[in-house]
PDB file of C-alpha atoms in Angstrom:
ATOM      1  CA  GLY A   1      88.112 100.833  99.645  1.00  0.00           C
ATOM      2  CA  GLU A   2      91.559  99.981 100.885  1.00  0.00           C
ATOM      3  CA  ASN A   3      92.603 101.627 104.128  1.00  0.00           C
ATOM      4  CA  VAL A   4      96.356 101.992 104.711  1.00  0.00           C
ATOM      5  CA  GLU A   5      97.797 103.401 107.917  1.00  0.00           C
ATOM      6  CA  GLN A   6     101.343 103.934 109.078  1.00  0.00           C
ATOM      7  CA  HIS A   7     102.658 104.206 112.593  1.00  0.00           C
ATOM      8  CA  PRO A   8     104.253 106.221 113.921  1.00  0.00           C
ATOM      9  CA  SER A   9     103.570 109.397 111.919  1.00  0.00           C
ATOM     10  CA  THR A  10     106.852 110.897 113.147  1.00  0.00           C
ATOM     11  CA  LEU A  11     109.923 109.194 114.545  1.00  0.00           C
ATOM     12  CA  SER A  12     113.136 110.655 115.924  1.00  0.00           C
ATOM     13  CA  VAL A  13     116.109 108.408 116.635  1.00  0.00           C
ATOM     14  CA  GLN A  14     119.730 108.928 117.528  1.00  0.00           C
ATOM     15  CA  GLU A  15     122.275 108.164 114.851  1.00  0.00           C
ATOM     16  CA  GLY A  16     123.226 104.504 115.035  1.00  0.00           C
ATOM     17  CA  ASP A  17     119.937 103.392 116.567  1.00  0.00           C
ATOM     18  CA  SER A  18     117.303 101.337 114.775  1.00  0.00           C
ATOM     19  CA  ALA A  19     113.990 102.572 113.377  1.00  0.00           C
ATOM     20  CA  VAL A  20     110.842 100.564 112.723  1.00  0.00           C
ATOM     21  CA  ILE A  21     107.793 101.775 110.802  1.00  0.00           C
ATOM     22  CA  LYS A  22     104.638  99.686 110.603  1.00  0.00           C
ATOM     23  CA  CYS A  23     102.097  99.688 107.777  1.00  0.00           C
ATOM     24  CA  THR A  24      98.632  98.219 108.304  1.00  0.00           C
ATOM     25  CA  TYR A  25      96.328  97.565 105.360  1.00  0.00           C
ATOM     26  CA  SER A  26      92.781  96.312 105.024  1.00  0.00           C
ATOM     27  CA  ASP A  27      92.615  94.585 101.614  1.00  0.00           C
ATOM     28  CA  SER A  28      93.575  90.932 102.048  1.00  0.00           C
ATOM     29  CA  ALA A  29      94.005  90.630  98.264  1.00  0.00           C
ATOM     30  CA  SER A  30      97.080  92.895  98.307  1.00  0.00           C
ATOM     31  CA  ASN A  31     100.059  90.883  97.117  1.00  0.00           C
ATOM     32  CA  TYR A  32     103.010  93.252  96.691  1.00  0.00           C
ATOM     33  CA  PHE A  33     104.378  95.477  99.440  1.00  0.00           C
ATOM     34  CA  PRO A  34     106.886  98.238  98.658  1.00  0.00           C
ATOM     35  CA  TRP A  35     108.403 100.953 100.791  1.00  0.00           C
ATOM     36  CA  TYR A  36     109.310 104.355  99.371  1.00  0.00           C
ATOM     37  CA  LYS A  37     111.605 107.078 100.702  1.00  0.00           C
ATOM     38  CA  GLN A  38     110.862 110.679  99.803  1.00  0.00           C
ATOM     39  CA  GLU A  39     113.446 113.359 100.444  1.00  0.00           C
ATOM     40  CA  LEU A  40     112.534 117.006 100.420  1.00  0.00           C
ATOM     41  CA  GLY A  41     111.833 118.291  96.918  1.00  0.00           C
ATOM     42  CA  LYS A  42     112.129 114.869  95.279  1.00  0.00           C
ATOM     43  CA  GLY A  43     109.853 112.106  94.070  1.00  0.00           C
ATOM     44  CA  PRO A  44     109.450 108.912  96.100  1.00  0.00           C
ATOM     45  CA  GLN A  45     112.236 106.374  95.635  1.00  0.00           C
ATOM     46  CA  LEU A  46     111.687 102.637  96.000  1.00  0.00           C
ATOM     47  CA  ILE A  47     113.977 101.315  98.736  1.00  0.00           C
ATOM     48  CA  ILE A  48     112.759  97.788  99.354  1.00  0.00           C
ATOM     49  CA  ASP A  49     109.817  95.580  98.495  1.00  0.00           C
ATOM     50  CA  ILE A  50     108.431  92.167  99.346  1.00  0.00           C
ATOM     51  CA  ARG A  51     105.972  89.837  97.692  1.00  0.00           C
ATOM     52  CA  SER A  52     103.287  87.855  99.441  1.00  0.00           C
ATOM     53  CA  ASN A  53     105.071  84.522  99.174  1.00  0.00           C
ATOM     54  CA  VAL A  54     107.894  85.493 101.560  1.00  0.00           C
ATOM     55  CA  GLY A  55     107.949  86.750 105.130  1.00  0.00           C
ATOM     56  CA  GLU A  56     111.146  88.780 105.240  1.00  0.00           C
ATOM     57  CA  LYS A  57     113.636  90.455 102.928  1.00  0.00           C
ATOM     58  CA  LYS A  58     116.849  92.246 103.763  1.00  0.00           C
ATOM     59  CA  ASP A  59     119.098  94.617 101.836  1.00  0.00           C
ATOM     60  CA  GLN A  60     122.103  95.807 103.854  1.00  0.00           C
ATOM     61  CA  ARG A  61     120.739  98.088 106.627  1.00  0.00           C
ATOM     62  CA  ILE A  62     117.150  97.868 105.444  1.00  0.00           C
ATOM     63  CA  ALA A  63     114.689  95.020 105.925  1.00  0.00           C
ATOM     64  CA  VAL A  64     110.984  94.452 105.419  1.00  0.00           C
ATOM     65  CA  THR A  65     108.852  91.896 107.255  1.00  0.00           C
ATOM     66  CA  LEU A  66     105.369  90.810 106.211  1.00  0.00           C
ATOM     67  CA  ASN A  67     102.554  89.318 108.236  1.00  0.00           C
ATOM     68  CA  LYS A  68      99.780  88.573 105.737  1.00  0.00           C
ATOM     69  CA  THR A  69      97.516  87.026 108.336  1.00  0.00           C
ATOM     70  CA  ALA A  70      97.533  90.179 110.429  1.00  0.00           C
ATOM     71  CA  LYS A  71      97.687  92.403 107.324  1.00  0.00           C
ATOM     72  CA  HIS A  72     100.707  94.453 108.198  1.00  0.00           C
ATOM     73  CA  PHE A  73     104.276  94.875 107.039  1.00  0.00           C
ATOM     74  CA  SER A  74     107.135  96.774 108.605  1.00  0.00           C
ATOM     75  CA  LEU A  75     110.238  98.644 107.516  1.00  0.00           C
ATOM     76  CA  HIS A  76     113.343  98.138 109.653  1.00  0.00           C
ATOM     77  CA  ILE A  77     116.368 100.408 109.356  1.00  0.00           C
ATOM     78  CA  THR A  78     119.440  99.535 111.421  1.00  0.00           C
ATOM     79  CA  GLU A  79     122.480 101.699 112.189  1.00  0.00           C
ATOM     80  CA  THR A  80     120.583 104.802 111.128  1.00  0.00           C
ATOM     81  CA  GLN A  81     122.455 107.689 109.553  1.00  0.00           C
ATOM     82  CA  PRO A  82     121.492 111.363 109.105  1.00  0.00           C
ATOM     83  CA  GLU A  83     120.900 110.722 105.384  1.00  0.00           C
ATOM     84  CA  ASP A  84     118.107 108.314 106.344  1.00  0.00           C
ATOM     85  CA  SER A  85     116.088 111.364 107.414  1.00  0.00           C
ATOM     86  CA  ALA A  86     113.110 111.553 105.048  1.00  0.00           C
ATOM     87  CA  VAL A  87     109.428 110.714 104.770  1.00  0.00           C
ATOM     88  CA  TYR A  88     108.711 107.016 104.261  1.00  0.00           C
ATOM     89  CA  PHE A  89     105.595 105.660 102.563  1.00  0.00           C
ATOM     90  CA  CYS A  90     104.245 102.148 102.294  1.00  0.00           C
ATOM     91  CA  ALA A  91     102.107 101.367  99.237  1.00  0.00           C
ATOM     92  CA  PRO A  92     100.446  97.935  99.232  1.00  0.00           C
ATOM     93  CA  PHE A  93      99.524  96.853  95.721  1.00  0.00           C
ATOM     94  CA  HIS A  94      96.492  94.903  94.557  1.00  0.00           C
ATOM     95  CA  SER A  95      97.130  93.123  91.289  1.00  0.00           C
ATOM     96  CA  GLY A  96      93.401  92.690  90.644  1.00  0.00           C
ATOM     97  CA  THR A  97      92.722  96.421  90.530  1.00  0.00           C
ATOM     98  CA  TYR A  98      96.330  97.261  89.525  1.00  0.00           C
ATOM     99  CA  LYS A  99      96.486 100.029  92.098  1.00  0.00           C
ATOM    100  CA  TYR A 100      98.888 101.175  94.772  1.00  0.00           C
ATOM    101  CA  ILE A 101      97.343 102.785  97.835  1.00  0.00           C
ATOM    102  CA  PHE A 102      99.864 104.949  99.634  1.00  0.00           C
ATOM    103  CA  GLY A 103     100.034 105.033 103.388  1.00  0.00           C
ATOM    104  CA  THR A 104      99.805 108.148 105.489  1.00  0.00           C
ATOM    105  CA  GLY A 105     103.582 108.575 105.665  1.00  0.00           C
ATOM    106  CA  THR A 106     106.172 108.585 108.463  1.00  0.00           C
ATOM    107  CA  ARG A 107     108.637 111.407 108.924  1.00  0.00           C
ATOM    108  CA  LEU A 108     111.911 109.967 110.202  1.00  0.00           C
ATOM    109  CA  LYS A 109     114.492 112.262 111.733  1.00  0.00           C
ATOM    110  CA  VAL A 110     117.926 110.872 112.563  1.00  0.00           C
ATOM    111  CA  LEU A 111     119.734 113.047 115.077  1.00  0.00           C
ATOM    112  CA  ALA A 112     123.502 113.290 114.760  1.00  0.00           C
TER     113      ALA A 112
ATOM    114  CA  SER B   1     115.284 101.658  87.313  1.00  0.00           C
ATOM    115  CA  ALA B   2     114.032 104.043  84.636  1.00  0.00           C
ATOM    116  CA  VAL B   3     115.110 107.637  84.172  1.00  0.00           C
ATOM    117  CA  ILE B   4     111.951 109.705  84.419  1.00  0.00           C
ATOM    118  CA  SER B   5     111.928 113.433  83.812  1.00  0.00           C
ATOM    119  CA  GLN B   6     109.190 115.990  84.327  1.00  0.00           C
ATOM    120  CA  LYS B   7     108.797 119.484  82.973  1.00  0.00           C
ATOM    121  CA  PRO B   8     108.434 122.000  84.423  1.00  0.00           C
ATOM    122  CA  SER B   9     110.000 121.223  87.788  1.00  0.00           C
ATOM    123  CA  ARG B  10     108.013 124.035  89.350  1.00  0.00           C
ATOM    124  CA  ASP B  11     105.707 126.858  88.328  1.00  0.00           C
ATOM    125  CA  ILE B  12     103.698 129.680  89.802  1.00  0.00           C
ATOM    126  CA  CYS B  13     100.426 130.307  87.993  1.00  0.00           C
ATOM    127  CA  GLN B  14      97.475 132.645  88.185  1.00  0.00           C
ATOM    128  CA  ARG B  15      94.047 131.322  89.015  1.00  0.00           C
ATOM    129  CA  GLY B  16      91.891 130.530  86.010  1.00  0.00           C
ATOM    130  CA  THR B  17      94.823 129.546  83.809  1.00  0.00           C
ATOM    131  CA  SER B  18      95.971 126.040  82.784  1.00  0.00           C
ATOM    132  CA  LEU B  19      99.320 124.278  83.028  1.00  0.00           C
ATOM    133  CA  THR B  20     100.514 121.234  81.104  1.00  0.00           C
ATOM    134  CA  ILE B  21     103.064 118.974  82.787  1.00  0.00           C
ATOM    135  CA  GLN B  22     105.186 116.633  80.705  1.00  0.00           C
ATOM    136  CA  CYS B  23     106.569 113.246  81.715  1.00  0.00           C
ATOM    137  CA  GLN B  24     109.283 111.553  79.666  1.00  0.00           C
ATOM    138  CA  VAL B  25     110.723 108.072  80.299  1.00  0.00           C
ATOM    139  CA  ASP B  26     113.975 106.775  78.835  1.00  0.00           C
ATOM    140  CA  SER B  27     112.493 103.377  77.955  1.00  0.00           C
ATOM    141  CA  GLN B  28     109.146 101.973  76.936  1.00  0.00           C
ATOM    142  CA  VAL B  29     106.784 101.243  79.800  1.00  0.00           C
ATOM    143  CA  THR B  30     103.449  99.532  80.020  1.00  0.00           C
ATOM    144  CA  MET B  31     101.816 101.701  82.643  1.00  0.00           C
ATOM    145  CA  MET B  32     102.051 105.411  83.428  1.00  0.00           C
ATOM    146  CA  PHE B  33     100.276 107.093  86.307  1.00  0.00           C
ATOM    147  CA  TRP B  34      99.700 110.613  87.582  1.00  0.00           C
ATOM    148  CA  TYR B  35      99.543 111.413  91.292  1.00  0.00           C
ATOM    149  CA  ARG B  36      98.873 114.507  93.348  1.00  0.00           C
ATOM    150  CA  GLN B  37     100.613 115.193  96.637  1.00  0.00           C
ATOM    151  CA  GLN B  38      99.202 118.095  98.583  1.00  0.00           C
ATOM    152  CA  PRO B  39     101.540 119.873 101.030  1.00  0.00           C
ATOM    153  CA  GLY B  40     102.568 117.561 103.850  1.00  0.00           C
ATOM    154  CA  GLN B  41     100.258 114.798 102.648  1.00  0.00           C
ATOM    155  CA  SER B  42     100.462 111.376 101.082  1.00  0.00           C
ATOM    156  CA  LEU B  43     100.100 110.586  97.393  1.00  0.00           C
ATOM    157  CA  THR B  44      96.697 110.334  95.737  1.00  0.00           C
ATOM    158  CA  LEU B  45      96.264 108.671  92.358  1.00  0.00           C
ATOM    159  CA  ILE B  46      94.639 110.968  89.798  1.00  0.00           C
ATOM    160  CA  ALA B  47      94.519 108.632  86.805  1.00  0.00           C
ATOM    161  CA  THR B  48      96.170 105.908  84.786  1.00  0.00           C
ATOM    162  CA  ALA B  49      97.431 107.166  81.434  1.00  0.00           C
ATOM    163  CA  ASN B  50      96.577 104.593  78.777  1.00  0.00           C
ATOM    164  CA  GLN B  51      98.520 104.525  75.556  1.00  0.00           C
ATOM    165  CA  GLY B  52      96.223 105.125  72.594  1.00  0.00           C
ATOM    166  CA  SER B  53      93.023 105.496  74.609  1.00  0.00           C
ATOM    167  CA  GLU B  54      91.385 107.709  77.191  1.00  0.00           C
ATOM    168  CA  ALA B  55      92.878 107.831  80.676  1.00  0.00           C
ATOM    169  CA  THR B  56      91.192 106.018  83.556  1.00  0.00           C
ATOM    170  CA  TYR B  57      90.341 108.487  86.327  1.00  0.00           C
ATOM    171  CA  GLU B  58      89.985 107.825  90.037  1.00  0.00           C
ATOM    172  CA  SER B  59      87.002 108.908  92.052  1.00  0.00           C
ATOM    173  CA  GLY B  60      87.040 112.651  92.567  1.00  0.00           C
ATOM    174  CA  PHE B  61      89.060 113.437  89.445  1.00  0.00           C
ATOM    175  CA  VAL B  62      87.515 114.272  86.054  1.00  0.00           C
ATOM    176  CA  ILE B  63      88.830 114.598  82.541  1.00  0.00           C
ATOM    177  CA  ASP B  64      87.662 118.184  82.110  1.00  0.00           C
ATOM    178  CA  LYS B  65      89.806 119.296  85.031  1.00  0.00           C
ATOM    179  CA  PHE B  66      92.798 116.984  84.448  1.00  0.00           C
ATOM    180  CA  PRO B  67      93.026 116.055  80.763  1.00  0.00           C
ATOM    181  CA  ILE B  68      95.756 113.494  80.094  1.00  0.00           C
ATOM    182  CA  SER B  69      97.467 112.435  76.908  1.00  0.00           C
ATOM    183  CA  ARG B  70      99.691 109.443  76.231  1.00  0.00           C
ATOM    184  CA  PRO B  71     100.674 109.381  72.570  1.00  0.00           C
ATOM    185  CA  ASN B  72     103.327 106.641  72.932  1.00  0.00           C
ATOM    186  CA  LEU B  73     104.992 104.276  75.427  1.00  0.00           C
ATOM    187  CA  THR B  74     107.520 106.820  76.723  1.00  0.00           C
ATOM    188  CA  PHE B  75     105.611 110.099  77.095  1.00  0.00           C
ATOM    189  CA  SER B  76     102.534 111.510  78.822  1.00  0.00           C
ATOM    190  CA  THR B  77     101.127 114.920  79.723  1.00  0.00           C
ATOM    191  CA  LEU B  78      98.807 116.062  82.492  1.00  0.00           C
ATOM    192  CA  THR B  79      96.999 119.395  82.217  1.00  0.00           C
ATOM    193  CA  VAL B  80      95.642 121.139  85.282  1.00  0.00           C
ATOM    194  CA  SER B  81      92.793 123.258  83.923  1.00  0.00           C
ATOM    195  CA  ASN B  82      91.134 126.404  85.213  1.00  0.00           C
ATOM    196  CA  MET B  83      93.378 126.399  88.238  1.00  0.00           C
ATOM    197  CA  SER B  84      92.471 127.595  91.720  1.00  0.00           C
ATOM    198  CA  PRO B  85      94.685 127.886  94.832  1.00  0.00           C
ATOM    199  CA  GLU B  86      93.383 124.466  95.939  1.00  0.00           C
ATOM    200  CA  ASP B  87      95.287 122.938  93.011  1.00  0.00           C
ATOM    201  CA  SER B  88      98.596 123.941  94.577  1.00  0.00           C
ATOM    202  CA  SER B  89     100.362 120.605  94.981  1.00  0.00           C
ATOM    203  CA  ILE B  90     103.196 118.453  93.758  1.00  0.00           C
ATOM    204  CA  TYR B  91     102.188 116.472  90.682  1.00  0.00           C
ATOM    205  CA  LEU B  92     104.076 113.224  90.161  1.00  0.00           C
ATOM    206  CA  CYS B  93     104.382 110.936  87.191  1.00  0.00           C
ATOM    207  CA  SER B  94     105.138 107.271  87.797  1.00  0.00           C
ATOM    208  CA  VAL B  95     105.708 104.221  85.633  1.00  0.00           C
ATOM    209  CA  ASP B  96     105.881 100.473  85.890  1.00  0.00           C
ATOM    210  CA  GLY B  97     106.146  97.525  83.561  1.00  0.00           C
ATOM    211  CA  LEU B  98     109.614  98.433  82.344  1.00  0.00           C
ATOM    212  CA  SER B  99     110.756  96.312  79.425  1.00  0.00           C
ATOM    213  CA  GLY B 100     112.472  93.198  80.714  1.00  0.00           C
ATOM    214  CA  ARG B 101     111.945  94.058  84.375  1.00  0.00           C
ATOM    215  CA  ASP B 102     109.527  93.086  87.103  1.00  0.00           C
ATOM    216  CA  THR B 103     106.042  94.408  86.664  1.00  0.00           C
ATOM    217  CA  ASP B 104     104.287  95.821  89.731  1.00  0.00           C
ATOM    218  CA  THR B 105     107.404  97.825  90.564  1.00  0.00           C
ATOM    219  CA  GLN B 106     106.634 101.500  90.336  1.00  0.00           C
ATOM    220  CA  TYR B 107     109.161 104.298  89.769  1.00  0.00           C
ATOM    221  CA  PHE B 108     108.529 108.011  90.184  1.00  0.00           C
ATOM    222  CA  GLY B 109     109.612 111.163  88.454  1.00  0.00           C
ATOM    223  CA  PRO B 110     110.976 114.108  90.437  1.00  0.00           C
ATOM    224  CA  GLY B 111     107.626 115.889  90.539  1.00  0.00           C
ATOM    225  CA  THR B 112     106.277 119.268  89.475  1.00  0.00           C
ATOM    226  CA  ARG B 113     105.641 121.754  92.266  1.00  0.00           C
ATOM    227  CA  LEU B 114     102.683 123.929  91.336  1.00  0.00           C
ATOM    228  CA  THR B 115     101.662 127.075  93.191  1.00  0.00           C
ATOM    229  CA  VAL B 116      98.432 128.817  92.177  1.00  0.00           C
ATOM    230  CA  LEU B 117      97.944 132.412  93.289  1.00  0.00           C
TER     231      LEU B 117
END
């Protein structure tokens, strides 16, 4: 089955610095690539997504880049703020099986 | 995005008992899913809740342990049966296929935190 890994598993940055989280997947048929943010005690919240026909998408301080050939996509957060502290999950989607496979998660801590 | 609510938000149960978790969406959706998230772990899909038919379960999950109902396009329940401490987890409902919106975009409820003693 699909294997989805995230790196790093934990990440600490100073407020104002950038953070990058990488998601590597194994199923080349995946065609939709979302990132979710989960704060303590809450359900995951979609923060940005990208489809397989584009290489990059940006929304204010958040961006996602996709390399389909290498089978990885990355979350980029610039000018980090303490409220960015959370666990982030990637979840590549395969439209053939209609399933999301969640990555292992990355705990981001932004230090004030 | 949809407004998704779950009841209860948390519960503490005795082993051997059962708990039914409700998921309500404020608009009709095509797909509803149930996930389990064990402490400090990622999300694992339990099953897809199909409207008007039996749920589709993932490997390792069975209907006798996790019976699911989906009587209409806005509501589903998940029952955790004959509970043991190993069932202590967060149970999450998710939806996609919102009317008039992109499919393949999945939204989550707030979760139900279950502790089994």
